[in-house]
Coordinates of C-alpha atoms in Angstrom, one line a residue:
M1 CA -49.4 -10.3 -75.4
R2 CA -49.9 -12.2 -72.2
F3 CA -47.5 -14.9 -73.3
Y4 CA -44.9 -12.2 -74.1
E5 CA -45.3 -10.7 -70.6
V6 CA -44.9 -14.1 -68.9
T7 CA -41.8 -14.9 -71.0
V8 CA -40.2 -11.6 -70.1
L9 CA -41.1 -12.2 -66.4
N10 CA -39.5 -15.6 -66.5
I11 CA -36.3 -14.3 -68.2
S12 CA -36.2 -11.5 -65.6
N13 CA -36.5 -14.0 -62.7
A14 CA -33.9 -16.3 -64.2
S15 CA -31.5 -13.3 -64.5
L16 CA -32.1 -12.3 -60.9
C17 CA -31.5 -15.9 -59.7
S18 CA -28.2 -16.1 -61.5
S19 CA -27.2 -12.8 -60.0
Y20 CA -25.4 -12.4 -56.7
Q21 CA -27.2 -9.2 -55.9
L22 CA -28.3 -9.7 -52.3
P23 CA -31.5 -8.1 -51.0
S24 CA -31.5 -4.9 -49.0
I25 CA -32.6 -5.0 -45.3
K26 CA -36.1 -3.8 -46.3
E27 CA -36.5 -6.5 -49.0
Y28 CA -35.1 -9.1 -46.6
F29 CA -37.7 -8.4 -43.9
E30 CA -40.5 -8.1 -46.4
G31 CA -39.7 -11.3 -48.2
A32 CA -38.3 -13.6 -45.5
Y33 CA -41.5 -13.9 -43.5
V34 CA -41.6 -16.6 -40.7
Y35 CA -38.4 -18.5 -41.5
G36 CA -36.4 -15.3 -41.5
I37 CA -37.7 -14.4 -38.1
A38 CA -36.9 -18.0 -36.9
F39 CA -33.3 -17.7 -38.2
Y40 CA -32.4 -14.4 -36.5
S41 CA -34.3 -15.4 -33.3
V42 CA -32.2 -18.6 -33.1
G43 CA -29.1 -16.6 -34.0
A44 CA -29.8 -14.1 -31.2
V45 CA -30.1 -16.9 -28.6
V46 CA -26.9 -18.6 -29.8
L47 CA -25.0 -15.2 -29.8
L48 CA -26.1 -14.5 -26.2
L49 CA -24.9 -17.9 -25.0
V50 CA -21.5 -17.5 -26.7
L51 CA -21.1 -14.0 -25.1
L52 CA -22.0 -15.5 -21.7
L53 CA -19.4 -18.2 -22.1
F54 CA -16.8 -15.7 -23.1
A55 CA -17.7 -13.4 -20.2
D56 CA -17.3 -16.3 -17.8
S57 CA -14.0 -17.4 -19.4
L58 CA -12.6 -13.8 -19.4
R59 CA -13.5 -13.4 -15.7
H60 CA -11.6 -16.5 -14.8
V61 CA -8.6 -15.4 -16.9
L62 CA -8.5 -11.9 -15.3
H63 CA -8.7 -13.3 -11.8
N64 CA -6.6 -16.4 -12.0
S65 CA -4.0 -16.0 -14.8
S66 CA -0.6 -14.5 -14.6
P67 CA -0.5 -10.9 -16.0
R68 CA 1.9 -12.2 -18.7
F69 CA -0.9 -14.5 -20.1
K70 CA -4.0 -12.3 -19.8
T71 CA -3.9 -10.3 -23.0
Y72 CA -3.0 -13.2 -25.3
T73 CA -5.5 -15.6 -23.6
A74 CA -8.3 -13.0 -23.8
Y75 CA -7.6 -12.4 -27.5
V76 CA -7.7 -16.1 -28.3
L77 CA -10.9 -16.7 -26.4
A78 CA -12.5 -13.7 -28.1
V79 CA -12.3 -15.3 -31.5
Y80 CA -15.5 -17.3 -30.9
P81 CA -17.8 -14.4 -29.9
V82 CA -16.4 -12.1 -32.6
I83 CA -16.9 -14.7 -35.3
C84 CA -20.4 -15.4 -34.0
L85 CA -21.3 -11.7 -33.9
L86 CA -20.1 -11.2 -37.5
N87 CA -22.1 -14.2 -38.6
Y88 CA -25.2 -12.7 -36.9
L89 CA -24.5 -9.4 -38.7
T90 CA -24.7 -11.2 -42.0
I91 CA -28.0 -12.8 -41.0
L92 CA -29.5 -9.4 -40.2
V93 CA -27.8 -7.4 -43.0
P94 CA -27.4 -9.7 -46.1
R95 CA -25.2 -7.3 -48.1
A96 CA -22.6 -7.2 -45.3
Y97 CA -21.6 -10.8 -45.9
L98 CA -18.3 -10.1 -47.8
L99 CA -17.2 -7.5 -45.2
S100 CA -18.1 -10.0 -42.5
D101 CA -16.1 -12.8 -44.2
A102 CA -13.1 -10.5 -44.4
L103 CA -13.3 -9.6 -40.7
I104 CA -13.7 -13.2 -39.7
Q105 CA -10.6 -14.3 -41.6
V106 CA -8.5 -11.4 -40.2
T107 CA -9.8 -12.2 -36.6
L108 CA -9.1 -15.9 -37.0
T109 CA -5.6 -15.6 -38.5
S110 CA -4.5 -12.9 -36.0
S111 CA -5.8 -15.1 -33.1
L112 CA -3.6 -17.9 -34.4
Y113 CA -0.6 -15.6 -34.2
Q114 CA -1.7 -14.5 -30.7
L115 CA -1.9 -18.2 -29.7
F116 CA 1.7 -18.6 -31.0
C117 CA 2.7 -15.6 -28.8
L118 CA 0.8 -17.2 -25.8
F119 CA 2.7 -20.5 -26.2
V120 CA 6.0 -18.6 -26.2
T121 CA 5.0 -16.6 -23.1
Y122 CA 4.1 -19.9 -21.3
C123 CA 7.7 -20.9 -21.7
E124 CA 9.9 -18.3 -20.0
G125 CA 13.5 -19.1 -19.0
E126 CA 16.1 -17.1 -21.0
A127 CA 18.9 -18.1 -18.6
T128 CA 18.7 -21.7 -19.8
L129 CA 19.3 -20.8 -23.4
A130 CA 23.1 -21.3 -23.4
K131 CA 23.1 -24.9 -22.0
N132 CA 20.0 -26.2 -23.8
I133 CA 20.0 -24.8 -27.3
G134 CA 22.5 -27.4 -28.5
D135 CA 20.3 -30.4 -27.6
T136 CA 17.0 -29.1 -29.1
K137 CA 16.0 -30.2 -32.6
L138 CA 13.1 -29.0 -34.7
S139 CA 11.3 -31.6 -36.7
L140 CA 10.1 -30.6 -40.2
Q141 CA 8.1 -33.8 -40.6
T142 CA 4.9 -32.2 -39.4
S143 CA 1.4 -31.8 -40.9
P144 CA -0.1 -30.5 -43.1
L145 CA 2.8 -30.1 -45.5
C146 CA 5.7 -32.4 -44.7
C147 CA 4.2 -35.1 -42.4
C148 CA 5.1 -37.9 -45.0
C149 CA 8.5 -36.5 -46.0
C150 CA 10.7 -39.0 -44.1
I151 CA 13.9 -37.8 -45.7
L152 CA 13.7 -34.4 -44.0
P153 CA 16.1 -34.2 -41.1
A154 CA 15.5 -32.6 -37.8
V155 CA 17.3 -29.2 -37.7
D156 CA 19.0 -27.3 -34.9
V157 CA 17.1 -24.6 -33.1
T158 CA 18.8 -21.3 -34.2
K159 CA 17.9 -17.7 -34.7
S160 CA 17.2 -18.5 -38.4
T161 CA 14.9 -21.5 -37.7
M162 CA 12.9 -19.6 -35.1
R163 CA 12.6 -16.6 -37.4
F164 CA 11.4 -19.0 -40.0
L165 CA 8.6 -20.2 -37.7
K166 CA 7.6 -16.7 -36.7
I167 CA 7.3 -15.5 -40.3
Q168 CA 5.2 -18.5 -41.2
V169 CA 2.6 -17.7 -38.6
L170 CA 2.8 -13.9 -39.0
Q171 CA 2.2 -14.1 -42.7
L172 CA -1.3 -15.5 -42.0
P173 CA -3.1 -12.3 -40.9
I174 CA -1.1 -10.2 -43.4
V175 CA -1.8 -12.3 -46.5
Q176 CA -5.4 -13.0 -45.6
G177 CA -6.1 -9.4 -44.8
L178 CA -4.6 -8.3 -48.2
I179 CA -6.5 -10.9 -50.2
Y180 CA -9.9 -10.0 -48.5
L181 CA -9.2 -6.3 -49.0
L182 CA -8.7 -7.1 -52.7
Y183 CA -12.0 -9.1 -52.7
L184 CA -13.8 -6.1 -51.2
V185 CA -12.4 -3.7 -53.9
M186 CA -13.3 -6.1 -56.7
W187 CA -16.8 -6.6 -55.3
L188 CA -17.4 -2.8 -55.1
E189 CA -16.0 -2.4 -58.7
S190 CA -17.8 -5.4 -60.3
Q191 CA -19.5 -8.4 -58.9
E192 CA -18.6 -10.3 -62.1
L193 CA -14.9 -9.5 -61.6
Y194 CA -15.1 -10.7 -58.0
E195 CA -16.7 -14.0 -59.1
R196 CA -14.1 -14.6 -61.8
A197 CA -11.1 -13.9 -59.5
Y198 CA -12.5 -15.7 -56.4
W199 CA -11.3 -19.2 -57.2
Y200 CA -7.9 -18.1 -58.3
L201 CA -7.2 -16.1 -55.1
Q202 CA -8.5 -19.0 -53.1
V203 CA -5.3 -20.8 -54.1
I204 CA -3.2 -18.2 -52.4
I205 CA -5.4 -18.3 -49.3
I206 CA -5.1 -22.1 -49.1
V207 CA -1.3 -22.0 -49.5
S208 CA -1.1 -19.3 -46.9
F209 CA -3.2 -21.3 -44.4
L210 CA -1.1 -24.5 -45.0
C211 CA 2.2 -22.7 -44.5
G212 CA 0.9 -20.9 -41.3
I213 CA -0.5 -24.1 -39.8
W214 CA 2.7 -26.0 -40.6
G215 CA 4.7 -23.4 -38.7
L216 CA 2.3 -23.5 -35.8
N217 CA 2.3 -27.3 -35.7
M218 CA 6.1 -27.4 -35.8
T219 CA 6.3 -24.9 -32.9
T220 CA 3.7 -26.9 -30.9
Q221 CA 5.5 -30.1 -31.4
L222 CA 8.8 -28.5 -30.4
L223 CA 7.2 -27.2 -27.2
T224 CA 5.3 -30.4 -26.4
E225 CA 8.6 -32.4 -26.4
G226 CA 10.4 -30.0 -24.0
V227 CA 7.7 -28.4 -21.9
D228 CA 5.3 -29.7 -19.2
G229 CA 2.3 -31.4 -20.9
K230 CA -0.2 -29.7 -18.6
F231 CA 0.1 -26.6 -20.6
L232 CA -2.1 -28.4 -23.2
F233 CA -0.4 -26.9 -26.2
R234 CA -1.8 -29.4 -28.7
K235 CA -5.4 -29.2 -27.5
K236 CA -5.4 -25.4 -27.4
L237 CA -4.1 -25.3 -30.9
T238 CA -6.6 -27.9 -32.2
I239 CA -9.6 -26.1 -30.7
L240 CA -8.7 -22.9 -32.5
Q241 CA -7.3 -24.6 -35.6
V242 CA -10.5 -26.5 -36.3
V243 CA -12.3 -23.2 -37.1
I244 CA -10.3 -23.0 -40.3
P245 CA -11.5 -26.1 -42.2
L246 CA -15.0 -25.5 -40.9
T247 CA -15.2 -22.0 -42.3
Q248 CA -13.4 -22.8 -45.6
L249 CA -15.4 -26.0 -46.2
Q250 CA -18.7 -24.3 -45.5
A251 CA -17.8 -21.4 -47.9
F252 CA -16.9 -24.0 -50.6
I253 CA -20.1 -25.9 -50.1
K254 CA -22.2 -22.7 -50.2
K255 CA -20.5 -21.5 -53.4
S256 CA -21.1 -24.9 -55.0
L257 CA -24.8 -25.1 -54.0
V258 CA -25.3 -21.6 -55.4
Q259 CA -23.4 -22.3 -58.6
Y260 CA -25.3 -25.5 -59.3
G261 CA -28.8 -24.0 -58.5
V262 CA -29.5 -26.3 -55.5
L263 CA -30.8 -23.5 -53.3
P264 CA -34.2 -21.8 -53.9
C265 CA -34.7 -18.5 -55.6
N266 CA -37.6 -16.1 -54.8
P267 CA -36.5 -12.7 -56.1
P268 CA -35.2 -10.6 -54.5
L269 CA -34.1 -13.4 -52.2
V270 CA -31.5 -15.0 -54.5
P271 CA -29.7 -18.4 -53.8
M272 CA -26.7 -16.6 -52.3
F273 CA -28.9 -15.1 -49.7
Y274 CA -30.3 -18.5 -48.6
G275 CA -26.8 -19.9 -48.6
N276 CA -25.5 -17.2 -46.3
L277 CA -28.6 -17.5 -44.0
I278 CA -28.2 -21.3 -43.6
F279 CA -24.4 -21.5 -43.3
N280 CA -24.0 -18.5 -41.0
T281 CA -26.5 -20.0 -38.6
I282 CA -24.7 -23.3 -38.7
N283 CA -21.4 -21.5 -38.1
M284 CA -22.8 -19.7 -35.0
V285 CA -23.8 -23.1 -33.5
E286 CA -20.3 -24.4 -34.2
M287 CA -18.8 -21.3 -32.4
L288 CA -21.0 -22.0 -29.4
L289 CA -19.7 -25.6 -29.2
L290 CA -16.0 -24.6 -29.7
G291 CA -16.4 -21.7 -27.3
F292 CA -17.6 -24.2 -24.7
C293 CA -14.6 -26.5 -25.3
A294 CA -12.2 -23.6 -25.1
Q295 CA -13.7 -22.4 -21.8
K296 CA -13.0 -25.8 -20.3
L297 CA -9.4 -25.8 -21.6
Y298 CA -8.5 -22.3 -20.5
K299 CA -10.1 -22.6 -17.0
R300 CA -7.7 -25.4 -16.1
G301 CA -4.8 -24.4 -13.9
L302 CA -1.4 -24.0 -15.4
P303 CA 1.6 -25.9 -14.0
E304 CA 4.4 -24.0 -12.2
I305 CA 7.2 -23.0 -14.4
N306 CA 10.3 -25.0 -13.6
D307 CA 13.6 -25.9 -15.3
R308 CA 11.9 -28.7 -17.3
S309 CA 9.0 -26.5 -18.4
I310 CA 11.2 -23.7 -19.6
Q311 CA 13.8 -25.7 -21.4
V312 CA 12.4 -24.8 -24.9
G313 CA 10.6 -21.7 -23.8
G314 CA 13.8 -20.0 -22.8
I315 CA 15.2 -20.7 -26.3
I316 CA 12.2 -19.2 -28.0
S317 CA 11.9 -16.2 -25.8
T318 CA 15.6 -15.3 -26.2
V319 CA 15.6 -15.8 -29.9
F320 CA 12.4 -13.8 -30.4
G321 CA 13.8 -11.1 -28.2
S322 CA 16.9 -11.0 -30.4
V323 CA 14.8 -10.9 -33.5
A324 CA 12.6 -8.1 -32.2
G325 CA 15.7 -6.2 -31.1

């Protein structure tokens, strides 16, 4: 009888460990003990530091930036504290992790579009459109999609090409938002259905990211060639763009560790819980470092806008104004 009970208990534990049912807040605080307290204490300190960095950066932007740049710059800088806050939410409330992931992706992708808008706003000068549009070429040989395609020619900057770039960047928050909404619906309906569909939908997410980053890189390269380098287009894109491979790579590693049984299981604290706890804490530290780098970049003074600095900006502003109209 005792052997039967032990066998049933072992089967039950194995079933729980293979499950992705995360613990409730009560189960979490009862089972996490000392290391749980350590994780959310460290997380609280990191979150506080990120918020202080953001507050200092925002104060500088509000007092020193042109009114045309303030909204876009504040939105881009806010991505680091928002992602950090959402990671901390997952540490405190384990079952909120999928909602947190969805909000992180929407925040990140929408901030990439806001960065695109900020770059366009840096480059005013619609009056120069008529005399400069004929000399400006857009290179398609840009990472991450076509950097090795030497046969692709440079194309003229027209309404169609600029609309193409805009759509590439704009699809990021739209596609990512829809996919993660679908994830949430499937998770609520059936966790098994969610796990089955996860890897297939990841293909769409990766393609969307590649296309969006390609459009951003082409735009940045175009602006870098015709605009004052002190605007730091490439560095500002990189410091935000690096968040994408970090979050995606960590999500892949976490899923792999859970799938292959590397992480511990102490029901009701299943491997997915440990994966979320570790990688969300790591992600918070990364946001602290990236937020610090972003603060240094955006606190630098911007150059005066002159004929050289607005050569390409005038083209983009005029074209986008035409598209919007």
